[in-house]
Each structure stands twice: as C-alpha cells, then as structure tokens.
mmCIF file of C-alpha atoms and ligand atoms in Angstrom:
data_model
loop_
_atom_site.group_PDB
_atom_site.id
_atom_site.type_symbol
_atom_site.label_atom_id
_atom_site.label_comp_id
_atom_site.label_asym_id
_atom_site.label_seq_id
_atom_site.Cartn_x
_atom_site.Cartn_y
_atom_site.Cartn_z
ATOM 1 C CA MET W 1413 0.000 0.000 0.000
ATOM 2 C CA SER W 1414 1.315 3.416 -0.844
ATOM 3 C CA TYR W 1415 0.569 7.088 -0.597
ATOM 4 C CA SER W 1416 -1.285 6.956 -3.914
ATOM 5 C CA PHE W 1417 -4.002 4.932 -2.231
ATOM 6 C CA LEU W 1418 -4.503 7.758 0.235
ATOM 7 C CA GLN W 1419 -5.299 10.151 -2.624
ATOM 8 C CA ARG W 1420 -8.728 8.554 -2.888
ATOM 9 C CA LEU W 1421 -9.290 9.793 0.643
ATOM 10 C CA GLY W 1422 -8.203 13.356 -0.139
ATOM 11 C CA TRP W 1423 -4.459 13.073 0.502
ATOM 12 C CA CYS W 1424 -2.327 15.554 -1.454
ATOM 13 C CA ASN W 1425 1.187 16.977 -1.643
ATOM 14 C CA ALA W 1426 0.464 19.652 0.940
ATOM 15 C CA PHE W 1427 0.247 16.859 3.518
ATOM 16 C CA LEU W 1428 3.180 14.863 2.179
ATOM 17 C CA GLN W 1429 5.380 17.925 2.608
ATOM 18 C CA GLN W 1430 4.599 17.981 6.305
ATOM 19 C CA LEU W 1431 6.238 14.633 6.933
ATOM 20 C CA SER W 1432 9.775 14.644 8.267
ATOM 21 C CA PHE W 1433 12.574 12.885 6.445
ATOM 22 C CA ASP W 1434 12.520 10.101 9.016
ATOM 23 C CA GLU W 1435 8.770 9.714 8.694
ATOM 24 C CA LEU W 1436 9.012 9.529 4.920
ATOM 25 C CA CYS W 1437 11.699 6.857 5.142
ATOM 26 C CA SER W 1438 9.845 4.752 7.667
ATOM 27 C CA ASP W 1439 7.815 1.845 6.306
ATOM 28 C CA SER W 1440 5.213 2.214 9.009
ATOM 29 C CA THR W 1441 4.294 5.843 8.280
ATOM 30 C CA VAL W 1442 1.814 5.275 5.465
ATOM 31 C CA GLY W 1443 -0.109 2.802 7.615
ATOM 32 C CA HIS W 1444 -0.299 5.331 10.412
ATOM 33 C CA LEU W 1445 -1.809 8.117 8.343
ATOM 34 C CA ALA W 1446 -5.574 8.384 8.473
ATOM 35 C CA ARG W 1447 -8.424 10.772 7.776
ATOM 36 C CA VAL W 1448 -10.869 11.461 10.569
ATOM 37 C CA THR W 1449 -14.435 10.297 9.870
ATOM 38 C CA ALA W 1450 -16.022 10.774 13.300
ATOM 39 C CA VAL W 1451 -15.097 12.545 16.507
ATOM 40 C CA HIS W 1452 -15.867 11.337 20.022
ATOM 41 C CA ARG W 1453 -14.914 12.558 23.460
ATOM 42 C CA ASN W 1454 -11.595 10.733 23.804
ATOM 43 C CA ARG W 1455 -11.033 9.159 20.451
ATOM 44 C CA VAL W 1456 -11.637 9.601 16.757
ATOM 45 C CA GLU W 1457 -12.604 7.173 14.030
ATOM 46 C CA ALA W 1458 -10.356 7.442 11.007
ATOM 47 C CA ILE W 1459 -9.775 5.714 7.700
ATOM 48 C CA GLY W 1460 -6.404 4.865 6.176
ATOM 49 C CA VAL W 1461 -4.804 2.256 3.933
ATOM 50 C CA GLU W 1462 -5.831 -0.499 6.322
ATOM 51 C CA GLY W 1463 -9.439 0.665 6.616
ATOM 52 C CA GLU W 1464 -11.328 2.137 9.561
ATOM 53 C CA ARG W 1465 -9.719 2.356 12.943
ATOM 54 C CA SER W 1466 -10.248 3.988 16.288
ATOM 55 C CA ILE W 1467 -7.488 6.337 17.482
ATOM 56 C CA VAL W 1468 -7.176 7.394 21.101
ATOM 57 C CA VAL W 1469 -6.670 11.137 21.563
ATOM 58 C CA PRO W 1470 -4.208 11.974 24.370
ATOM 59 C CA ALA W 1471 -4.432 14.950 26.737
ATOM 60 C CA PRO W 1472 -2.555 17.569 24.675
ATOM 61 C CA PHE W 1473 -5.277 17.339 22.007
ATOM 62 C CA GLN W 1474 -8.171 17.627 24.455
ATOM 63 C CA PRO W 1475 -10.892 18.771 24.259
ATOM 64 C CA VAL W 1476 -10.999 16.941 20.953
ATOM 65 C CA SER W 1477 -13.613 19.178 19.293
ATOM 66 C CA GLN W 1478 -11.396 22.232 19.717
ATOM 67 C CA HIS W 1479 -8.416 20.595 18.040
ATOM 68 C CA LEU W 1480 -9.681 18.491 15.200
ATOM 69 C CA ALA W 1481 -12.731 17.501 13.225
ATOM 70 C CA VAL W 1482 -13.921 15.193 10.524
ATOM 71 C CA GLY W 1483 -11.746 15.645 7.464
ATOM 72 C CA ASP W 1484 -8.516 16.205 9.380
ATOM 73 C CA TRP W 1485 -5.470 14.124 8.520
ATOM 74 C CA VAL W 1486 -3.689 12.606 11.480
ATOM 75 C CA LEU W 1487 -0.551 10.621 12.097
ATOM 76 C CA ALA W 1488 -1.074 7.890 14.668
ATOM 77 C CA GLU W 1489 1.369 5.690 16.534
ATOM 78 C CA ASP W 1490 1.165 2.260 18.114
ATOM 79 C CA ALA W 1491 0.387 2.255 21.802
ATOM 80 C CA SER W 1492 0.166 -0.969 23.807
ATOM 81 C CA GLU W 1493 -3.222 -2.166 22.586
ATOM 82 C CA HIS W 1494 -4.460 0.629 20.421
ATOM 83 C CA TYR W 1495 -3.524 3.470 18.125
ATOM 84 C CA ARG W 1496 -2.797 6.845 19.655
ATOM 85 C CA LEU W 1497 -2.853 10.251 17.991
ATOM 86 C CA ARG W 1498 0.641 11.632 17.490
ATOM 87 C CA ARG W 1499 -0.023 14.721 15.469
ATOM 88 C CA ILE W 1500 -2.574 16.499 13.340
ATOM 89 C CA LEU W 1501 -1.372 17.570 9.923
ATOM 90 C CA GLU W 1502 -1.902 21.254 9.159
ATOM 91 C CA PRO W 1503 -5.206 21.347 7.233
ATOM 92 C CA LYS W 1504 -5.950 23.240 4.020
ATOM 93 C CA ASN W 1505 -8.783 24.906 5.879
ATOM 94 C CA ARG W 1506 -11.088 24.474 8.847
ATOM 95 C CA ILE W 1507 -14.742 25.281 9.319
ATOM 96 C CA ARG W 1508 -15.178 26.639 12.820
ATOM 97 C CA ARG W 1509 -17.954 28.025 14.923
ATOM 98 C CA ILE W 1510 -18.635 29.120 18.461
ATOM 99 C CA ASN W 1511 -20.466 26.533 20.515
ATOM 100 C CA HIS W 1512 -21.546 27.538 24.036
ATOM 101 C CA GLY W 1513 -18.936 30.280 23.933
ATOM 102 C CA LEU W 1514 -16.109 27.956 22.920
ATOM 103 C CA PRO W 1515 -14.491 27.628 19.513
ATOM 104 C CA GLN W 1516 -15.296 24.343 17.858
ATOM 105 C CA VAL W 1517 -13.934 22.822 14.683
ATOM 106 C CA ILE W 1518 -16.713 21.375 12.533
ATOM 107 C CA ALA W 1519 -14.836 20.052 9.523
ATOM 108 C CA ALA W 1520 -11.415 20.266 7.943
ATOM 109 C CA ASN W 1521 -9.898 20.058 4.480
ATOM 110 C CA VAL W 1522 -13.097 20.934 2.636
ATOM 111 C CA ASP W 1523 -12.827 21.802 -1.074
ATOM 112 C CA TYR W 1524 -16.366 22.966 -1.827
ATOM 113 C CA LEU W 1525 -19.156 24.370 0.270
ATOM 114 C CA TRP W 1526 -22.400 23.417 -1.450
ATOM 115 C CA ILE W 1527 -24.855 26.078 -0.331
ATOM 116 C CA VAL W 1528 -28.230 24.488 -0.950
ATOM 117 C CA THR W 1529 -31.315 26.644 -1.137
ATOM 118 C CA SER W 1530 -34.653 25.955 -2.773
ATOM 119 C CA ALA W 1531 -36.431 28.077 -5.342
ATOM 120 C CA ASN W 1532 -39.461 28.711 -3.163
ATOM 121 C CA GLU W 1533 -40.453 30.666 -0.054
ATOM 122 C CA GLU W 1534 -37.457 29.216 1.794
ATOM 123 C CA PHE W 1535 -35.136 31.293 -0.385
ATOM 124 C CA ASN W 1536 -33.503 34.066 1.619
ATOM 125 C CA VAL W 1537 -30.861 36.399 0.249
ATOM 126 C CA LYS W 1538 -29.445 37.244 3.653
ATOM 127 C CA ARG W 1539 -28.953 33.633 4.578
ATOM 128 C CA LEU W 1540 -27.235 33.116 1.258
ATOM 129 C CA GLN W 1541 -24.908 36.027 1.904
ATOM 130 C CA ARG W 1542 -24.094 34.667 5.310
ATOM 131 C CA TYR W 1543 -23.107 31.316 3.859
ATOM 132 C CA LEU W 1544 -21.058 32.963 1.123
ATOM 133 C CA ALA W 1545 -19.281 35.019 3.759
ATOM 134 C CA LEU W 1546 -18.519 31.849 5.690
ATOM 135 C CA ALA W 1547 -17.124 30.081 2.655
ATOM 136 C CA HIS W 1548 -14.832 32.998 1.882
ATOM 137 C CA GLU W 1549 -13.801 33.250 5.498
ATOM 138 C CA PHE W 1550 -12.761 29.615 5.623
ATOM 139 C CA ALA W 1551 -11.142 29.669 2.165
ATOM 140 C CA ILE W 1552 -13.589 27.169 0.709
ATOM 141 C CA VAL W 1553 -15.035 27.561 -2.794
ATOM 142 C CA PRO W 1554 -18.789 28.267 -2.466
ATOM 143 C CA VAL W 1555 -21.181 26.619 -4.901
ATOM 144 C CA VAL W 1556 -24.778 27.834 -4.765
ATOM 145 C CA ILE W 1557 -27.294 25.127 -5.617
ATOM 146 C CA LEU W 1558 -30.860 26.190 -6.219
ATOM 147 C CA THR W 1559 -33.080 23.115 -5.839
ATOM 148 C CA LYS W 1560 -36.686 22.193 -6.644
ATOM 149 C CA ILE W 1561 -36.808 24.162 -9.872
ATOM 150 C CA ASP W 1562 -39.488 21.730 -11.105
ATOM 151 C CA LEU W 1563 -41.895 23.515 -8.749
ATOM 152 C CA CYS W 1564 -40.819 27.002 -9.700
ATOM 153 C CA ALA W 1565 -42.429 29.293 -12.281
ATOM 154 C CA ASP W 1566 -40.079 32.271 -11.956
ATOM 155 C CA LEU W 1567 -36.622 30.718 -11.986
ATOM 156 C CA ASP W 1568 -35.007 33.702 -13.692
ATOM 157 C CA ASP W 1569 -36.071 35.871 -10.823
ATOM 158 C CA TYR W 1570 -34.389 33.571 -8.288
ATOM 159 C CA LEU W 1571 -31.262 33.301 -10.415
ATOM 160 C CA ALA W 1572 -31.055 37.072 -10.717
ATOM 161 C CA ARG W 1573 -31.197 37.371 -6.946
ATOM 162 C CA VAL W 1574 -28.459 34.765 -6.504
ATOM 163 C CA HIS W 1575 -26.210 36.459 -9.036
ATOM 164 C CA ALA W 1576 -26.824 39.821 -7.393
ATOM 165 C CA VAL W 1577 -25.027 38.677 -4.244
ATOM 166 C CA GLY W 1578 -21.902 37.936 -6.243
ATOM 167 C CA ALA W 1579 -21.861 34.148 -6.302
ATOM 168 C CA ASP W 1580 -19.582 32.708 -9.006
ATOM 169 C CA HIS W 1581 -20.690 29.082 -9.099
ATOM 170 C CA VAL W 1582 -24.474 28.846 -9.345
ATOM 171 C CA HIS W 1583 -26.491 25.817 -10.468
ATOM 172 C CA ALA W 1584 -30.246 25.403 -10.659
ATOM 173 C CA LEU W 1585 -31.584 21.868 -10.613
ATOM 174 C CA SER W 1586 -34.245 19.398 -9.668
ATOM 175 C CA VAL W 1587 -33.766 15.815 -8.579
ATOM 176 C CA HIS W 1588 -36.794 15.024 -10.732
ATOM 177 C CA VAL W 1589 -34.996 16.232 -13.864
ATOM 178 C CA PRO W 1590 -31.835 14.083 -13.943
ATOM 179 C CA ALA W 1591 -30.238 16.065 -16.767
ATOM 180 C CA THR W 1592 -29.993 19.101 -14.459
ATOM 181 C CA LEU W 1593 -27.726 17.198 -12.054
ATOM 182 C CA GLY W 1594 -25.007 16.549 -14.623
ATOM 183 C CA VAL W 1595 -23.254 19.869 -14.120
ATOM 184 C CA LEU W 1596 -22.351 18.912 -10.549
ATOM 185 C CA GLN W 1597 -20.067 16.177 -11.887
ATOM 186 C CA ASN W 1598 -17.489 18.935 -12.377
ATOM 187 C CA TYR W 1599 -16.998 19.027 -8.620
ATOM 188 C CA LEU W 1600 -16.581 15.314 -8.105
ATOM 189 C CA ALA W 1601 -12.964 14.535 -8.912
ATOM 190 C CA GLU W 1602 -11.556 11.703 -6.801
ATOM 191 C CA GLY W 1603 -10.223 12.970 -3.486
ATOM 192 C CA THR W 1604 -12.556 15.991 -3.373
ATOM 193 C CA THR W 1605 -14.289 16.896 -0.117
ATOM 194 C CA ILE W 1606 -17.674 18.588 -0.129
ATOM 195 C CA ALA W 1607 -19.658 20.038 2.763
ATOM 196 C CA LEU W 1608 -23.327 20.890 2.423
ATOM 197 C CA VAL W 1609 -25.162 23.670 4.202
ATOM 198 C CA GLY W 1610 -28.712 24.867 3.925
ATOM 199 C CA SER W 1611 -31.967 24.944 5.830
ATOM 200 C CA SER W 1612 -33.869 21.839 6.719
ATOM 201 C CA GLY W 1613 -36.000 20.587 3.855
ATOM 202 C CA VAL W 1614 -34.194 22.270 0.971
ATOM 203 C CA GLY W 1615 -33.216 18.871 -0.396
ATOM 204 C CA LYS W 1616 -29.624 18.227 0.717
ATOM 205 C CA SER W 1617 -30.037 14.536 1.493
ATOM 206 C CA THR W 1618 -32.218 13.955 -1.554
ATOM 207 C CA LEU W 1619 -29.558 15.562 -3.720
ATOM 208 C CA VAL W 1620 -26.706 13.528 -2.228
ATOM 209 C CA ASN W 1621 -28.699 10.328 -2.612
ATOM 210 C CA ALA W 1622 -29.588 11.149 -6.211
ATOM 211 C CA MET W 1623 -26.017 12.130 -7.112
ATOM 212 C CA PHE W 1624 -24.305 9.185 -5.567
ATOM 213 C CA ALA W 1625 -27.006 6.539 -5.740
ATOM 214 C CA MET W 1626 -26.541 5.952 -2.060
ATOM 215 C CA THR W 1627 -28.645 6.229 0.998
ATOM 216 C CA LEU W 1628 -27.117 8.225 3.793
ATOM 217 C CA PRO W 1629 -26.939 5.981 6.809
ATOM 218 C CA THR W 1630 -28.577 7.098 9.989
ATOM 219 C CA ARG W 1631 -26.161 9.468 11.563
ATOM 220 C CA GLU W 1632 -27.755 10.174 14.882
ATOM 221 C CA ILE W 1633 -25.932 9.196 18.035
ATOM 222 C CA ARG W 1634 -28.175 10.195 20.908
ATOM 223 C CA THR W 1635 -26.346 11.154 24.080
ATOM 224 C CA HIS W 1636 -27.040 13.118 27.223
ATOM 225 C CA ASP W 1637 -25.026 16.102 28.331
ATOM 226 C CA ALA W 1638 -23.960 16.845 31.905
ATOM 227 C CA ARG W 1639 -27.407 18.160 32.854
ATOM 228 C CA GLY W 1640 -29.135 15.150 31.433
ATOM 229 C CA LYS W 1641 -30.312 17.184 28.462
ATOM 230 C CA HIS W 1642 -30.847 15.251 25.294
ATOM 231 C CA THR W 1643 -28.319 16.100 22.623
ATOM 232 C CA THR W 1644 -27.697 14.657 19.226
ATOM 233 C CA THR W 1645 -24.283 14.342 17.707
ATOM 234 C CA HIS W 1646 -23.565 12.881 14.349
ATOM 235 C CA ARG W 1647 -20.391 14.243 12.959
ATOM 236 C CA GLU W 1648 -19.504 12.108 10.006
ATOM 237 C CA LEU W 1649 -17.586 12.028 6.791
ATOM 238 C CA PHE W 1650 -18.768 9.679 4.049
ATOM 239 C CA PHE W 1651 -16.859 8.446 1.035
ATOM 240 C CA THR W 1652 -18.696 7.748 -2.198
ATOM 241 C CA ASP W 1653 -17.669 4.973 -4.576
ATOM 242 C CA GLY W 1654 -15.980 7.591 -6.729
ATOM 243 C CA GLY W 1655 -13.725 8.752 -3.894
ATOM 244 C CA VAL W 1656 -15.619 11.916 -2.981
ATOM 245 C CA ALA W 1657 -15.881 12.736 0.712
ATOM 246 C CA ILE W 1658 -19.130 14.278 1.924
ATOM 247 C CA VAL W 1659 -19.545 16.176 5.182
ATOM 248 C CA ASP W 1660 -23.138 16.559 6.343
ATOM 249 C CA THR W 1661 -23.374 17.207 10.051
ATOM 250 C CA PRO W 1662 -25.556 19.072 12.539
ATOM 251 C CA GLY W 1663 -22.578 21.310 13.259
ATOM 252 C CA MET W 1664 -22.729 22.451 9.652
ATOM 253 C CA ARG W 1665 -26.402 23.249 10.123
ATOM 254 C CA GLU W 1666 -25.751 25.422 13.132
ATOM 255 C CA LEU W 1667 -22.942 27.408 11.593
ATOM 256 C CA GLN W 1668 -22.665 30.957 12.802
ATOM 257 C CA LEU W 1669 -20.350 33.664 11.748
ATOM 258 C CA TYR W 1670 -17.075 33.232 13.505
ATOM 259 C CA ASP W 1671 -14.172 35.579 13.077
ATOM 260 C CA GLY W 1672 -15.971 36.592 9.929
ATOM 261 C CA GLU W 1673 -14.432 39.941 9.102
ATOM 262 C CA GLN W 1674 -12.443 38.741 6.139
ATOM 263 C CA GLY W 1675 -15.357 36.762 4.774
ATOM 264 C CA ILE W 1676 -17.641 39.748 4.992
ATOM 265 C CA GLU W 1677 -15.107 41.859 3.164
ATOM 266 C CA ARG W 1678 -15.023 39.411 0.307
ATOM 267 C CA THR W 1679 -18.772 39.017 0.032
ATOM 268 C CA PHE W 1680 -19.273 42.754 0.176
ATOM 269 C CA SER W 1681 -16.069 43.734 -1.579
ATOM 270 C CA SER W 1682 -17.735 46.552 -3.536
ATOM 271 C CA ILE W 1683 -18.960 48.181 -0.319
ATOM 272 C CA VAL W 1684 -15.628 47.777 1.432
ATOM 273 C CA GLU W 1685 -13.906 49.250 -1.597
ATOM 274 C CA LEU W 1686 -16.299 52.207 -1.725
ATOM 275 C CA ALA W 1687 -15.896 52.909 1.988
ATOM 276 C CA ARG W 1688 -12.242 53.662 1.317
ATOM 277 C CA SER W 1689 -13.351 56.692 -0.665
ATOM 278 C CA CYS W 1690 -15.339 58.211 2.211
ATOM 279 C CA ARG W 1691 -13.827 61.505 3.307
ATOM 280 C CA TYR W 1692 -13.295 60.282 6.858
ATOM 281 C CA GLY W 1693 -11.438 57.070 7.589
ATOM 282 C CA ASP W 1694 -13.827 56.167 10.390
ATOM 283 C CA CYS W 1695 -16.966 57.171 8.489
ATOM 284 C CA SER W 1696 -20.069 55.522 9.913
ATOM 285 C CA HIS W 1697 -21.917 56.132 6.629
ATOM 286 C CA GLU W 1698 -24.731 57.767 8.600
ATOM 287 C CA ASN W 1699 -24.504 61.514 8.042
ATOM 288 C CA GLU W 1700 -20.860 62.485 7.632
ATOM 289 C CA PRO W 1701 -20.114 64.770 4.673
ATOM 290 C CA GLY W 1702 -18.305 63.152 1.778
ATOM 291 C CA CYS W 1703 -19.658 59.665 2.432
ATOM 292 C CA ALA W 1704 -19.089 57.596 -0.693
ATOM 293 C CA ILE W 1705 -21.523 54.893 0.358
ATOM 294 C CA ARG W 1706 -24.511 57.197 0.819
ATOM 295 C CA GLN W 1707 -23.633 58.833 -2.470
ATOM 296 C CA ALA W 1708 -23.589 55.450 -4.198
ATOM 297 C CA ILE W 1709 -26.952 54.538 -2.680
ATOM 298 C CA ALA W 1710 -28.374 57.878 -3.815
ATOM 299 C CA ASP W 1711 -27.004 57.272 -7.312
ATOM 300 C CA GLY W 1712 -28.497 53.800 -7.369
ATOM 301 C CA ALA W 1713 -25.039 52.250 -7.750
ATOM 302 C CA ILE W 1714 -25.596 50.009 -4.746
ATOM 303 C CA ALA W 1715 -28.906 48.888 -3.319
ATOM 304 C CA GLN W 1716 -29.920 50.123 0.111
ATOM 305 C CA ALA W 1717 -30.874 46.522 1.001
ATOM 306 C CA HIS W 1718 -27.414 45.261 0.085
ATOM 307 C CA PHE W 1719 -25.805 47.845 2.336
ATOM 308 C CA ASP W 1720 -28.275 47.124 5.168
ATOM 309 C CA ASN W 1721 -27.368 43.467 4.930
ATOM 310 C CA TYR W 1722 -23.687 44.257 5.082
ATOM 311 C CA ARG W 1723 -24.244 46.273 8.243
ATOM 312 C CA LYS W 1724 -26.367 43.587 9.807
ATOM 313 C CA LEU W 1725 -23.744 40.909 9.216
ATOM 314 C CA ALA W 1726 -20.970 43.194 10.415
ATOM 315 C CA ARG W 1727 -22.903 43.913 13.606
ATOM 316 C CA GLU W 1728 -23.628 40.224 14.194
ATOM 317 C CA GLU W 1729 -19.991 39.446 13.708
ATOM 318 C CA ALA W 1730 -18.957 42.126 16.204
ATOM 319 C CA SER W 1731 -21.331 40.827 18.869
ATOM 320 C CA GLN W 1732 -20.195 37.283 18.197
ATOM 321 C CA GLN W 1733 -16.621 38.373 18.733
ATOM 322 C CA ARG W 1734 -17.549 40.295 21.841
ATOM 323 C CA ARG W 1735 -19.038 37.150 23.291
ATOM 324 C CA SER W 1736 -16.078 35.005 22.324
ATOM 325 C CA LEU W 1737 -13.191 37.342 23.014
ATOM 326 C CA GLY W 1738 -14.480 39.641 25.727
ATOM 327 C CA ALA W 1739 -15.307 43.329 25.278
ATOM 328 C CA HIS W 1740 -11.766 44.594 25.761
ATOM 329 C CA ALA W 1741 -10.304 42.421 23.019
ATOM 330 C CA VAL W 1742 -13.004 43.560 20.615
ATOM 331 C CA LYS W 1743 -12.279 47.194 21.355
ATOM 332 C CA GLU W 1744 -8.614 46.608 20.598
ATOM 333 C CA HIS W 1745 -9.482 44.649 17.521
ATOM 334 C CA THR W 1746 -11.839 47.353 16.222
ATOM 335 C CA ARG W 1747 -9.282 50.050 16.908
ATOM 336 C CA ALA W 1748 -6.623 48.166 14.983
ATOM 337 C CA TYR W 1749 -9.034 47.513 12.147
ATOM 338 C CA PHE W 1750 -9.988 51.143 11.694
ATOM 339 C CA LYS W 1751 -6.367 52.141 11.991
ATOM 340 C CA LYS W 1752 -5.594 49.823 9.118
ATOM 341 C CA ILE W 1753 -8.303 51.326 6.925
ATOM 342 C CA HIS W 1754 -7.318 54.812 7.945
ATOM 343 C CA SER W 1755 -3.675 54.352 7.059
ATOM 344 C CA HIS W 1756 -4.815 52.898 3.773
ATOM 345 C CA ASN W 1757 -6.809 56.081 3.114
ATOM 346 C CA LYS W 1758 -3.836 58.236 4.007
ATOM 347 C CA LEU W 1759 -1.689 56.402 1.510
ATOM 348 C CA LYS W 1760 -4.293 56.928 -1.124
ATOM 349 C CA TYR W 1761 -4.639 60.674 -0.779
HETATM 350 N N1 GTP V 2064 -40.174 18.739 -6.131
HETATM 351 C C1 GTP V 2064 -38.963 18.536 -5.609
HETATM 352 N N2 GTP V 2064 -38.862 18.087 -4.349
HETATM 353 C C2 GTP V 2064 -37.626 17.892 -3.834
HETATM 354 C C3 GTP V 2064 -36.459 18.156 -4.579
HETATM 355 N N3 GTP V 2064 -35.386 17.884 -3.792
HETATM 356 C C4 GTP V 2064 -35.879 17.473 -2.613
HETATM 357 N N4 GTP V 2064 -37.233 17.459 -2.622
HETATM 358 C C5 GTP V 2064 -38.114 17.097 -1.516
HETATM 359 O O1 GTP V 2064 -37.931 17.987 -0.428
HETATM 360 C C6 GTP V 2064 -38.112 17.313 0.817
HETATM 361 C C7 GTP V 2064 -36.941 17.568 1.748
HETATM 362 O O2 GTP V 2064 -35.767 17.017 1.184
HETATM 363 P P1 GTP V 2064 -34.511 16.541 2.089
HETATM 364 O O3 GTP V 2064 -33.504 15.997 1.138
HETATM 365 O O4 GTP V 2064 -34.962 15.674 3.185
HETATM 366 O O5 GTP V 2064 -34.038 17.929 2.683
HETATM 367 P P2 GTP V 2064 -32.733 18.193 3.603
HETATM 368 O O6 GTP V 2064 -32.172 19.483 3.138
HETATM 369 O O7 GTP V 2064 -31.825 17.023 3.566
HETATM 370 O O8 GTP V 2064 -33.395 18.375 5.018
HETATM 371 P P3 GTP V 2064 -32.708 18.080 6.460
HETATM 372 O O9 GTP V 2064 -32.243 16.663 6.447
HETATM 373 O O10 GTP V 2064 -33.834 18.325 7.426
HETATM 374 O O11 GTP V 2064 -31.600 19.076 6.622
HETATM 375 C C8 GTP V 2064 -38.304 15.838 0.474
HETATM 376 O O12 GTP V 2064 -39.674 15.540 0.530
HETATM 377 C C9 GTP V 2064 -37.794 15.740 -0.950
HETATM 378 O O13 GTP V 2064 -38.419 14.706 -1.667
HETATM 379 C C10 GTP V 2064 -36.595 18.635 -5.920
HETATM 380 O O14 GTP V 2064 -35.634 18.915 -6.663
HETATM 381 N N5 GTP V 2064 -37.882 18.812 -6.375
HETATM 382 ZN ZN1 ZN V 2065 -19.096 56.750 4.539
#
C-alpha cells in the first residue's frame, strides 16, 4: 500500500510535505496516516490504507472538538493495545464556529461548500450572503445550488437574486430532472471533499442520494449532556464509490459567523472598496459629509438593502466576537481595524 491509495481519501502533496525525512523513510508511516471520519470525546474514528480504525486522543489534544474535526489528517502511533494520535497535519482549511462560547472545529480540508437553497419561499438572500461570507472566510469555494426548480415558475427571478449577491458558481436543478444534475459532476474529482449547508427541507439529502445513488446511513448518536439534556451528535464524513468525501453534520447546520471579518469583506467587496473613498477614515456612513456609500446609494449604484445586509452581518460578527473574546479584546481589535483602513486612506490621498 502506498501514498497513492490515500489520494482517494483526499491526501495531497500539501500533507506529504509535512512529513519529516525520518517519517518519509519509515515503512510504518503510510499505515499510520488516516483521515478522521467521526469525533468522540476521547477518540476519533479514522480511515487509512488499512481501513477504519479507532485512534485514542491523548491529553494535549483535548478537548478533541477544539483541536480536530472530521476531514482532518492525522498521524497515529502504536500504543500498547491501540492506536494513539501523534499529530494532526496542518489542514488546508477548517470550518469553525462558536459553541456555548467555545471555539469548535466542525470540519477540515473541505474543497467545496455546497450552499443548498430551494427556489421557493425558503429562499432568503441574507442567509445566502451569510453562507457565502462563511465560505470565503474559511477559504472554501462556495457553490450555490438552487433546488426544486421543477416547482418554480419564476426561476429567472431567483437566479437574478443569486447572481446579485456575487456568487460565481451557481447551479439550478431538480432531482426530478436528472439532466440538471449533470453539471455537478465537475466538482466530483476523486479525493474531493464537499460540505453541504442549507436549511432543513431544501433537499440536501435527496440531492446527495440522487447524485451518488446511495442512501445516507442514519447518523444520529443520541447522548445526554452533563445536565441530562438530550443532545444529538452525528459528525460524520462519508466516502462515495468515486472517492468523494461528503460532510453533512448538525454542526454544519448550526454554523454561525465566527471571526468573519475577512469573509464579509469578500462578500461585500464593492462596499468595502467604496468605503475607502469616504472623506473620513472612520466614516459611519450615517450623516458624515463626503460619504461615498450614501452617495452610491443615492445614485443607485448600490442597493440600500445590500448595504443594510452588510451592516447587519458586520454587527452580528462584532457581537459574536464580543461574546467570544471579551469586550476589551473587541475594542482593541476594532481600533486596529480602523487604523488599518485609515492608514490605507492616508496612503491613497
Ligand atoms: N419537487 C422537488 N422536491 C424535492 C427536490 N429535492 C428534494 N425534494 C423534496 O424535499 C423534501 C426535503 O428534502 P430533504 O432531502 O430531506 O431535505 P434536507 O435538506 O436534507 O433536510 P434536512 O435533512 O432536514 O436538513 C423531500 O420531501 C424531498 O423529496 C426537488 O428537486 N424537487
Ligand atoms: Zn461613509
């Protein structure tokens, strides 16, 4: 068995380069590399050249959910009667969120974020923007998938609204019209990892089952937390016959903006760019003279709703950070951020 086998599981050169010379020379290394498929309190399930295995996670990597997630690549070692985690390879990216005030990793090494939304009353531009912001934040390519077009009479209208938020990859389809699914094959090269997000009922599972002719196994593991409250965890990574890894977890469903500043800037790049032309570096775009944003809204160059959405997301992100970092840190962070923009303005004029 060799490293080429691992490519089916998403292995690539970026990981190979992280191995030391000794590790590369050792015969046992390839058998000790594995990709995490499920995360538990003290151990992870992972798949490697020898199939599925359980790997015990020692103290330095506890709590597990803050250090690694499904999709991570790990190097294990032999311990008396089991495998033990030795190190986590630096991932291409990580999807994170705040859970009960603590950072939590939801998935790692994800190539595409399939943002699934249906062409009906569920469709919500703000939710879409939030997901796009997340994808940009985590350096994952977003793919917007508009489902249930067989039930929709005004598809062009929905498509126009999707394109208006600046999404590059947009596909409209219906599981009842098989020809519409073909375009998604472009994302299914062997070794690709895909995560799906979207509201309940938009058709994520139906789509996955139709694409891969598989039935998602039951993923619910019912447990009780410290207070006896019922909680459901089912963090999983599935591999299709074609070597595509699919992440579809409750954590993905509960994603919130986390450290989202950069993502917001990308999603709203035109607004961020315009703000640099405001007369004052710390312009609040309320009533200062020389505000480029209010001018652009007045001219019809940007929609008031688009700007309102930007502000809403920016505010949510700030309060999220306040909760996670503490008020003082946010103040410092905000100060530094405005300083950065201000010095940029100074350079410009
Ligand atoms: N007409 C039509 N119905 C669809 C389509 N895709 C999914 N559905 C239906 O929509 C309903 C919800 O689909 P699911 O796949 O369960 O939705 P989901 O996003 O996985 O929902 P959660 O598992 O709750 O997150 C099911 O009754 C599907 O049959 C489609 O393209 N057209
Ligand atoms: Zn302004």
